[in-house]
């Protein structure tokens, strides 16, 4: 800001013109522009005219006083100035006195009487009005009142109590718990839903025709829906009897007495009356008692001679216009010098937005309040207060902090109205620069925070025991020692006593609490330690959390708020990181015993544990070792009613229990089919809570806010990732066309099995169905055979026999075919026949050995063993080839012969079959029959059958013995291994 310069002289004409414009309603900006001076100069001349007395005066009289003050400032003689000022002051006093007397005149139609109960703020039953004349009987009644609560009663706030001979006849009250206004009148109950607020005037008019059951309820000019029920049929429909006792401000439990502090009114009445007739809806929408009072039949508070005022009651005559206004200040100023971020945070923790005047009147009011704390708040920039606006360096405009919209009103000095990278905040000038706003560096200067008195939420007090007599909800109203005062809904009050923050009760004088300060600038919001005396709680020093956070918000330790979903999400959102502290989900009582199973539900004899098994993969299936390794996800679910849980989320992974060893968990024993324990590797486990029910009512006994869920409605889920290796007795009789069944037994120990029942759901298999040798055909779960609480998990495997078809059966079959094909080799190629057969035999043996090495050796023959054995014995000549056969000539064809070298071909017809006479033996003759039927000796060069000659014609004797065909001889074939 520019350095301070001495004021330049201004002509008297300009002074006169300035005062004239100001008194005629012109703004300081307009005056400065017309006269040619700065706004600060205008405010400097008129600042002392803005006294509280002057603002109450009528317009013309106020202008006269301001002119007198102005002349006093301009007077050259000091004595003359003092005389003028004294005249102005006396004139103002006379005006005020006259104004006050007129306001207290009962003849004014614009005035009403305000009756304040418990006016001194002390809670007492000795504060009420009693109607002195005899109460008249009525067939209809209309009750009108303006009411403003300062505190609620812990029971009900009784407006009117009319007591007859034995009981209440009329009881008109506010039920703050159920948020309704109730009229109980001579057997009827009429309830009107309405949420009454503290410190706010509300206009309530009710017209009820007892005989005709007609009624209308109007609140603040609006017809309200109401519900009427009949409570006592004996009285319903009869006129209201007279002669009883009427009291306002208390509830009678006996005629004129037996008052209770829990039913007493702490607040103000205005324009109260009870009229003995009903009115139409149009008339009661804007009802005024003075317009409808007739004679002595009406009951109203303006006739004070008819009332007995008892105890702490204050009656004042006020202007009716005050009834439509909130009685709280527009702004709350906090005399704590802070940077802009600190000022914003302080208002935020109190649940208040930063002050941003909407017009010149509000700006003037804020400036006047700032003068009171100027000595504590004057910054080096010459400003007192921060304004709730922020500059946008991109657009170059000033924006509202609440909605981000451009400012609709500002009072920025023309030379300091720009937005820059350095100056993005606004502060209000001190008395040297009155009412003017200046752009300010946010982190360089320290004016004080100014907050708008429009709280978003009430202030909640957490950490008090259930028996505590302090209020658990506070509201800001008024100031004391320049700091805000916090009032409870019922009896508590908190204020700054210049040493620390004090909380006391207006009902119990011995009940007090004092905050243990860690810094003189501390405010009670957030977590602080308090020293308590006179309370029902056993602890004398406790941590209390004061927060404005709503139901969906989590209060940080410093009083700021974040959304509840950001609590314990592994990222710090609070400035102090408190949202990631104390994230354990389970509340474990001191009587919890983890070795005992949870109690069963009321409808069950035992605790049910639901078991869910998911096989994620089959890690190993070893035929040689007869072992199987499964990767299994075992999930056990049960409910523990001994526990409560905090802040459960819909996502299960965010509900993990820390240090789960403190809790009872089902101990599942896993064995194979033989009953032997398996090899188990735990690759990871977690215990989470599954959110399934609604939360319990909020418990403010806990300092740290938590949404609590019952253990009886939200099950625990134990998730274990296991690798289980166990023995499986494979049955390979039909290998490789076999099916294998491998089972696991899951059960509890003997003790827990008596108290816990295991219920299994359908298992799942998520891995690949086809393995190297087997395919997973089925996974099933069934109750254990022994009938206990255990479950039996069975996995069925089917052999992928195509491998063996391609690598064993098909090659061996082809070898048989190859061996068999040697039957069709020529007889002369005996060596080739032998070589092919032996090679096929050796390959078949090697193939058999290779296959046998990859499968389990068993004492019994497997199907594949039988196949290979059949191949070894099945390559001999077919049975019908080994038997003796005869041709068409009746000759035996059981033997073949090699060529007969001495049998000539000349003259012999070639035949396809040459037979050998068995009678000739090895030295038989080879003969052939010609086409003419002659038999001649022949000589064959190739293999063929020899046929005996049919005649005694030329014969040739073989020079070589006929050799039987080894492939046709069973004995020789067997020796060759074919």
PDB file of C-alpha atoms in Angstrom, residues 71-196:
ATOM      1  CA  UNK A  71     -19.217  22.359  12.163  1.00  0.00           C
ATOM      2  CA  UNK A  72     -17.460  21.425  15.377  1.00  0.00           C
ATOM      3  CA  UNK A  73     -14.664  19.869  13.339  1.00  0.00           C
ATOM      4  CA  UNK A  74     -14.389  22.989  11.167  1.00  0.00           C
ATOM      5  CA  UNK A  75     -14.601  25.543  13.996  1.00  0.00           C
ATOM      6  CA  UNK A  76     -11.346  27.546  14.328  1.00  0.00           C
ATOM      7  CA  UNK A  77     -11.820  28.063  18.060  1.00  0.00           C
ATOM      8  CA  UNK A  78     -11.488  25.046  20.370  1.00  0.00           C
ATOM      9  CA  UNK A  79     -14.016  26.348  22.897  1.00  0.00           C
ATOM     10  CA  UNK A  80     -16.554  26.870  20.151  1.00  0.00           C
ATOM     11  CA  UNK A  81     -15.992  23.349  18.898  1.00  0.00           C
ATOM     12  CA  UNK A  82     -16.532  21.896  22.350  1.00  0.00           C
ATOM     13  CA  UNK A  83     -19.754  23.879  22.769  1.00  0.00           C
ATOM     14  CA  UNK A  84     -21.077  22.646  19.431  1.00  0.00           C
ATOM     15  CA  UNK A  85     -20.190  19.068  20.271  1.00  0.00           C
ATOM     16  CA  UNK A  86     -21.902  19.292  23.678  1.00  0.00           C
ATOM     17  CA  UNK A  87     -25.023  20.662  22.020  1.00  0.00           C
ATOM     18  CA  UNK A  88     -24.985  17.796  19.546  1.00  0.00           C
ATOM     19  CA  UNK A  89     -24.644  15.219  22.308  1.00  0.00           C
ATOM     20  CA  UNK A  90     -27.467  16.661  24.401  1.00  0.00           C
ATOM     21  CA  UNK A  91     -29.663  16.902  21.342  1.00  0.00           C
ATOM     22  CA  UNK A  92     -28.954  13.250  20.556  1.00  0.00           C
ATOM     23  CA  UNK A  93     -29.818  12.194  24.094  1.00  0.00           C
ATOM     24  CA  UNK A  94     -33.100  14.079  23.916  1.00  0.00           C
ATOM     25  CA  UNK A  95     -33.940  12.432  20.604  1.00  0.00           C
ATOM     26  CA  UNK A  96     -33.144   8.982  21.940  1.00  0.00           C
ATOM     27  CA  UNK A  97     -35.178   9.557  25.074  1.00  0.00           C
ATOM     28  CA  UNK A  98     -38.158  10.660  23.046  1.00  0.00           C
ATOM     29  CA  UNK A  99     -37.788   7.728  20.691  1.00  0.00           C
ATOM     30  CA  UNK A 100     -37.609   5.205  23.518  1.00  0.00           C
ATOM     31  CA  UNK A 101     -40.652   6.663  25.228  1.00  0.00           C
ATOM     32  CA  UNK A 102     -42.612   6.394  22.001  1.00  0.00           C
ATOM     33  CA  UNK A 103     -41.535   2.802  21.558  1.00  0.00           C
ATOM     34  CA  UNK A 104     -42.791   1.940  25.009  1.00  0.00           C
ATOM     35  CA  UNK A 105     -46.144   3.540  24.445  1.00  0.00           C
ATOM     36  CA  UNK A 106     -48.802   0.799  24.376  1.00  0.00           C
ATOM     37  CA  UNK A 107     -51.000   2.870  22.125  1.00  0.00           C
ATOM     38  CA  UNK A 108     -48.734   2.359  19.129  1.00  0.00           C
ATOM     39  CA  UNK A 109     -50.106  -0.237  16.672  1.00  0.00           C
ATOM     40  CA  UNK A 110     -46.588  -1.031  15.536  1.00  0.00           C
ATOM     41  CA  UNK A 111     -45.432  -2.130  18.973  1.00  0.00           C
ATOM     42  CA  UNK A 112     -45.909  -5.373  20.861  1.00  0.00           C
ATOM     43  CA  UNK A 113     -44.864  -6.600  24.255  1.00  0.00           C
ATOM     44  CA  UNK A 114     -41.992  -9.025  24.414  1.00  0.00           C
ATOM     45  CA  UNK A 115     -42.028 -11.398  27.366  1.00  0.00           C
ATOM     46  CA  UNK A 116     -38.654 -13.013  28.097  1.00  0.00           C
ATOM     47  CA  UNK A 117     -38.602 -16.155  30.251  1.00  0.00           C
ATOM     48  CA  UNK A 118     -35.350 -17.046  32.026  1.00  0.00           C
ATOM     49  CA  UNK A 119     -34.175 -13.593  31.024  1.00  0.00           C
ATOM     50  CA  UNK A 120     -30.951 -13.795  33.028  1.00  0.00           C
ATOM     51  CA  UNK A 121     -29.982 -17.042  31.221  1.00  0.00           C
ATOM     52  CA  UNK A 122     -30.187 -19.055  34.440  1.00  0.00           C
ATOM     53  CA  UNK A 123     -32.254 -22.248  34.112  1.00  0.00           C
ATOM     54  CA  UNK A 124     -35.078 -22.145  36.619  1.00  0.00           C
ATOM     55  CA  UNK A 125     -38.718 -23.102  37.113  1.00  0.00           C
ATOM     56  CA  UNK A 126     -39.300 -19.754  38.788  1.00  0.00           C
ATOM     57  CA  UNK A 127     -40.027 -17.960  35.529  1.00  0.00           C
ATOM     58  CA  UNK A 128     -43.614 -17.856  34.242  1.00  0.00           C
ATOM     59  CA  UNK A 129     -46.845 -15.849  33.898  1.00  0.00           C
ATOM     60  CA  UNK A 130     -50.105 -16.864  35.540  1.00  0.00           C
ATOM     61  CA  UNK A 131     -53.461 -15.582  34.347  1.00  0.00           C
ATOM     62  CA  UNK A 132     -55.329 -14.008  37.266  1.00  0.00           C
ATOM     63  CA  UNK A 133     -58.971 -13.783  36.144  1.00  0.00           C
ATOM     64  CA  UNK A 134     -61.062 -16.914  35.943  1.00  0.00           C
ATOM     65  CA  UNK A 135     -60.502 -18.751  32.708  1.00  0.00           C
ATOM     66  CA  UNK A 136     -63.693 -18.717  30.605  1.00  0.00           C
ATOM     67  CA  UNK A 137     -65.221 -21.804  29.004  1.00  0.00           C
ATOM     68  CA  UNK A 138     -64.781 -22.139  25.237  1.00  0.00           C
ATOM     69  CA  UNK A 139     -66.230 -24.128  22.341  1.00  0.00           C
ATOM     70  CA  UNK A 140     -63.468 -22.961  20.035  1.00  0.00           C
ATOM     71  CA  UNK A 141     -60.055 -21.464  20.590  1.00  0.00           C
ATOM     72  CA  UNK A 142     -57.463 -19.507  18.589  1.00  0.00           C
ATOM     73  CA  UNK A 143     -53.913 -19.200  19.938  1.00  0.00           C
ATOM     74  CA  UNK A 144     -51.468 -16.722  18.422  1.00  0.00           C
ATOM     75  CA  UNK A 145     -47.858 -16.087  19.441  1.00  0.00           C
ATOM     76  CA  UNK A 146     -44.462 -15.102  18.154  1.00  0.00           C
ATOM     77  CA  UNK A 147     -41.800 -17.195  19.832  1.00  0.00           C
ATOM     78  CA  UNK A 148     -38.011 -17.229  19.805  1.00  0.00           C
ATOM     79  CA  UNK A 149     -36.067 -19.907  21.668  1.00  0.00           C
ATOM     80  CA  UNK A 150     -32.709 -19.235  23.280  1.00  0.00           C
ATOM     81  CA  UNK A 151     -32.508 -22.803  24.583  1.00  0.00           C
ATOM     82  CA  UNK A 152     -34.599 -25.911  24.362  1.00  0.00           C
ATOM     83  CA  UNK A 153     -35.728 -27.978  27.326  1.00  0.00           C
ATOM     84  CA  UNK A 154     -34.539 -31.549  27.593  1.00  0.00           C
ATOM     85  CA  UNK A 155     -38.137 -32.742  27.815  1.00  0.00           C
ATOM     86  CA  UNK A 156     -40.537 -30.437  25.981  1.00  0.00           C
ATOM     87  CA  UNK A 157     -41.023 -26.686  25.723  1.00  0.00           C
ATOM     88  CA  UNK A 158     -44.505 -25.928  27.010  1.00  0.00           C
ATOM     89  CA  UNK A 159     -46.071 -22.758  25.595  1.00  0.00           C
ATOM     90  CA  UNK A 160     -49.363 -22.945  27.462  1.00  0.00           C
ATOM     91  CA  UNK A 161     -50.643 -25.121  30.282  1.00  0.00           C
ATOM     92  CA  UNK A 162     -54.306 -24.964  31.324  1.00  0.00           C
ATOM     93  CA  UNK A 163     -55.042 -27.206  34.288  1.00  0.00           C
ATOM     94  CA  UNK A 164     -58.581 -28.176  35.332  1.00  0.00           C
ATOM     95  CA  UNK A 165     -59.753 -30.016  38.394  1.00  0.00           C
ATOM     96  CA  UNK A 166     -57.678 -33.158  37.866  1.00  0.00           C
ATOM     97  CA  UNK A 167     -55.554 -32.929  34.732  1.00  0.00           C
ATOM     98  CA  UNK A 168     -54.358 -30.799  31.833  1.00  0.00           C
ATOM     99  CA  UNK A 169     -57.144 -29.568  29.614  1.00  0.00           C
ATOM    100  CA  UNK A 170     -54.916 -27.597  27.232  1.00  0.00           C
ATOM    101  CA  UNK A 171     -51.243 -28.331  26.739  1.00  0.00           C
ATOM    102  CA  UNK A 172     -49.479 -26.582  23.885  1.00  0.00           C
ATOM    103  CA  UNK A 173     -45.789 -27.468  23.483  1.00  0.00           C
ATOM    104  CA  UNK A 174     -42.795 -27.933  21.196  1.00  0.00           C
ATOM    105  CA  UNK A 175     -41.338 -31.462  20.951  1.00  0.00           C
ATOM    106  CA  UNK A 176     -37.739 -30.890  19.777  1.00  0.00           C
ATOM    107  CA  UNK A 177     -36.942 -34.618  19.643  1.00  0.00           C
ATOM    108  CA  UNK A 178     -39.680 -35.422  17.131  1.00  0.00           C
ATOM    109  CA  UNK A 179     -39.539 -31.932  15.564  1.00  0.00           C
ATOM    110  CA  UNK A 180     -43.217 -31.154  15.912  1.00  0.00           C
ATOM    111  CA  UNK A 181     -45.574 -28.693  17.611  1.00  0.00           C
ATOM    112  CA  UNK A 182     -48.341 -30.403  19.571  1.00  0.00           C
ATOM    113  CA  UNK A 183     -51.659 -29.120  20.861  1.00  0.00           C
ATOM    114  CA  UNK A 184     -53.409 -31.428  23.325  1.00  0.00           C
ATOM    115  CA  UNK A 185     -56.852 -30.014  23.937  1.00  0.00           C
ATOM    116  CA  UNK A 186     -59.716 -31.689  25.761  1.00  0.00           C
ATOM    117  CA  UNK A 187     -59.325 -35.238  24.427  1.00  0.00           C
ATOM    118  CA  UNK A 188     -57.695 -34.356  21.084  1.00  0.00           C
ATOM    119  CA  UNK A 189     -54.070 -34.358  19.998  1.00  0.00           C
ATOM    120  CA  UNK A 190     -53.086 -32.188  17.042  1.00  0.00           C
ATOM    121  CA  UNK A 191     -49.457 -32.633  15.862  1.00  0.00           C
ATOM    122  CA  UNK A 192     -47.803 -30.320  13.320  1.00  0.00           C
ATOM    123  CA  UNK A 193     -44.353 -31.269  11.967  1.00  0.00           C
ATOM    124  CA  UNK A 194     -41.986 -28.307  12.223  1.00  0.00           C
ATOM    125  CA  UNK A 195     -38.263 -27.996  12.857  1.00  0.00           C
ATOM    126  CA  UNK A 196     -37.880 -25.070  15.239  1.00  0.00           C
TER     127      UNK A 196
END
